[in-house]
Amino acid sequence: MCPHLGGRGLARNGLERGETSEDAKMDKPGIVITGASGRMGRMLIAQVLDSDKMALVGALERPGSEWVGRDVGELVGRPATGVLVSDDPVATIAKAQAVIDFTTPEATLAFAELAAQARAVHVIGTTGFDADQIARLKPAARHAPIIRAGNMSLGVNLLTALARKVAAALDEDWDIEVVEAHHRHKVDAPSGTALMLGAAAAEGRGETLETLRTPAREGITGARTRGTIGFSAIRGGDVVGEHDLIFAADGERVVLRHLATDRRIFARGALKAALWGQDKGPGEYDMMDVLGL
Ligand SMILES: NC(=O)c1ccc[n+]([C@@H]2O[C@H](COP(=O)([O-])OP(=O)(O)OC[C@H]3O[C@@H](n4cnc5c(N)ncnc54)[C@H](O)[C@@H]3O)[C@@H](O)[C@H]2O)c1
Ligand SMILES: O=C(O)C1=N[C@H](C(=O)O)CCC1
């Protein structure tokens, strides 16, 4: 781990004598967006540019991206901002008070180390981590806050709290299944949201998802094993994200459903997390912490 490069606690209210609004803007938490040209990256850049509570200080793309060296304004169909897309995470993250990251698991692991060196809040929306990759985030969380959630929307986090309660109230006569649908470009399954809902249901039953999760079904699977949690994934078109958590018993079903129709809900949650984390100590947090659920 390198010495402290960045640091938080820069936010303050009002202008100092002789200071312009542009100067004051620099005292707001400086945000770096990774995966800048991605579906979420563009959404995040637009929301940070529109916010009066934070300032965009950097944007990252993978080396070789056609967007490297171009102004982020161009990415979101706006005038030039002076912030150029970079492929240099070391120099860019050193300037950050928060890094908002919706990329890939391996990229996120590298950014976690750099955010920790800068003592910057790392907001992780990336999904598709395996257990080993999640464990590899731990050293970074000893130096700065990491806020990670498979879904940053208020609706899904509320539903997750509800899922825990419903699962606690219903016994194993109620089979639990998660069915999710996403756009044709999504690379991971089950979705991060599906895993959040499954984990909450398992917790409600006093178990972990690792013990209750049933492998994906294909062929002659045999009858369902009582008490397990199953997952099914649909991929197609431009579906933003749909999740059903189904509790199925003889004669009746309870279905908890979330439908996302606009990616702005995820970006909104991520910006909230970046601000919330500014006065938090090192550690691992999630959106339930941010939202106080
Ligand atoms: N937690 C949530 O609320 C939430 C919401 C939406 C998407 N996601 C997740 O966010 C991730 C991204 O989703 P998306 O739809 O924006 O994908 P996307 O493919 O459109 O965007 C990912 C971007 O990351 C860039 N990237 C990859 N490696 C990089 C690197 N080393 N450095 C910099 N940039 C790099 C890619 O070039 C791409 O532009 C996925 O894991 C997705 O599941 C999470
Ligand atoms: O578009 C995606 O990819 C999404 N990923 C998250 C997940 O895996 O649940 C959240 C919904 C959209």
Tab-separated table of N, CA, C and O and ligand atoms in Angstrom, residues 127 150-151 182-183 186 188 191-193 240 266, ligand 2:
chain	number	residue	atom	x	y	z
A	127	THR	N	-20.999	-5.922	-10.698
A	127	THR	CA	-21.508	-7.219	-10.235
A	127	THR	C	-20.698	-8.337	-10.896
A	127	THR	O	-19.835	-8.085	-11.731
A	150	GLY	N	-25.183	-4.854	-5.192
A	150	GLY	CA	-25.566	-5.391	-6.500
A	150	GLY	C	-26.672	-4.577	-7.140
A	150	GLY	O	-26.943	-4.706	-8.327
A	151	ASN	N	-27.308	-3.737	-6.345
A	151	ASN	CA	-28.317	-2.829	-6.879
A	151	ASN	C	-28.364	-1.601	-5.975
A	151	ASN	O	-28.534	-1.727	-4.774
A	182	HIS	N	-32.770	-9.265	-17.844
A	182	HIS	CA	-31.927	-8.111	-18.179
A	182	HIS	C	-31.691	-8.053	-19.683
A	182	HIS	O	-31.910	-9.038	-20.393
A	183	HIS	N	-31.140	-6.929	-20.111
A	183	HIS	CA	-30.789	-6.665	-21.521
A	183	HIS	C	-29.791	-7.698	-22.077
A	183	HIS	O	-29.114	-8.391	-21.320
A	186	LYS	N	-25.849	-7.987	-20.890
A	186	LYS	CA	-25.382	-8.319	-19.529
A	186	LYS	C	-24.551	-9.600	-19.561
A	186	LYS	O	-24.952	-10.599	-20.171
A	188	ASP	N	-23.131	-11.249	-16.652
A	188	ASP	CA	-23.120	-12.098	-15.459
A	188	ASP	C	-24.527	-12.587	-15.106
A	188	ASP	O	-25.519	-11.909	-15.347
A	191	SER	N	-27.998	-12.123	-11.651
A	191	SER	CA	-27.659	-10.708	-11.463
A	191	SER	C	-27.274	-10.442	-10.011
A	191	SER	O	-27.627	-11.213	-9.107
A	192	GLY	N	-26.590	-9.313	-9.808
A	192	GLY	CA	-26.245	-8.906	-8.443
A	192	GLY	C	-27.490	-8.727	-7.597
A	192	GLY	O	-27.511	-9.069	-6.403
A	193	THR	N	-28.537	-8.197	-8.204
A	193	THR	CA	-29.800	-7.981	-7.479
A	193	THR	C	-30.417	-9.314	-7.057
A	193	THR	O	-30.890	-9.463	-5.920
A	240	VAL	N	-33.988	-3.150	-18.667
A	240	VAL	CA	-33.088	-2.490	-17.696
A	240	VAL	C	-32.847	-3.400	-16.490
A	240	VAL	O	-31.716	-3.514	-15.995
A	266	PHE	N	-30.092	3.747	-10.501
A	266	PHE	CA	-28.844	3.179	-9.964
A	266	PHE	C	-27.814	4.297	-9.738
A	266	PHE	O	-27.106	4.315	-8.733
B	2	LIG	O1	-27.612	-3.743	-16.359
B	2	LIG	C1	-27.078	-4.420	-15.454
B	2	LIG	O2	-26.065	-5.106	-15.655
B	2	LIG	C2	-27.644	-4.370	-14.104
B	2	LIG	N1	-26.951	-4.938	-13.149
B	2	LIG	C3	-27.310	-5.017	-11.774
B	2	LIG	C4	-27.481	-6.451	-11.350
B	2	LIG	O3	-26.660	-7.301	-11.747
B	2	LIG	O4	-28.442	-6.751	-10.628
B	2	LIG	C5	-28.481	-4.128	-11.418
B	2	LIG	C6	-29.510	-4.054	-12.483
B	2	LIG	C7	-28.913	-3.672	-13.836
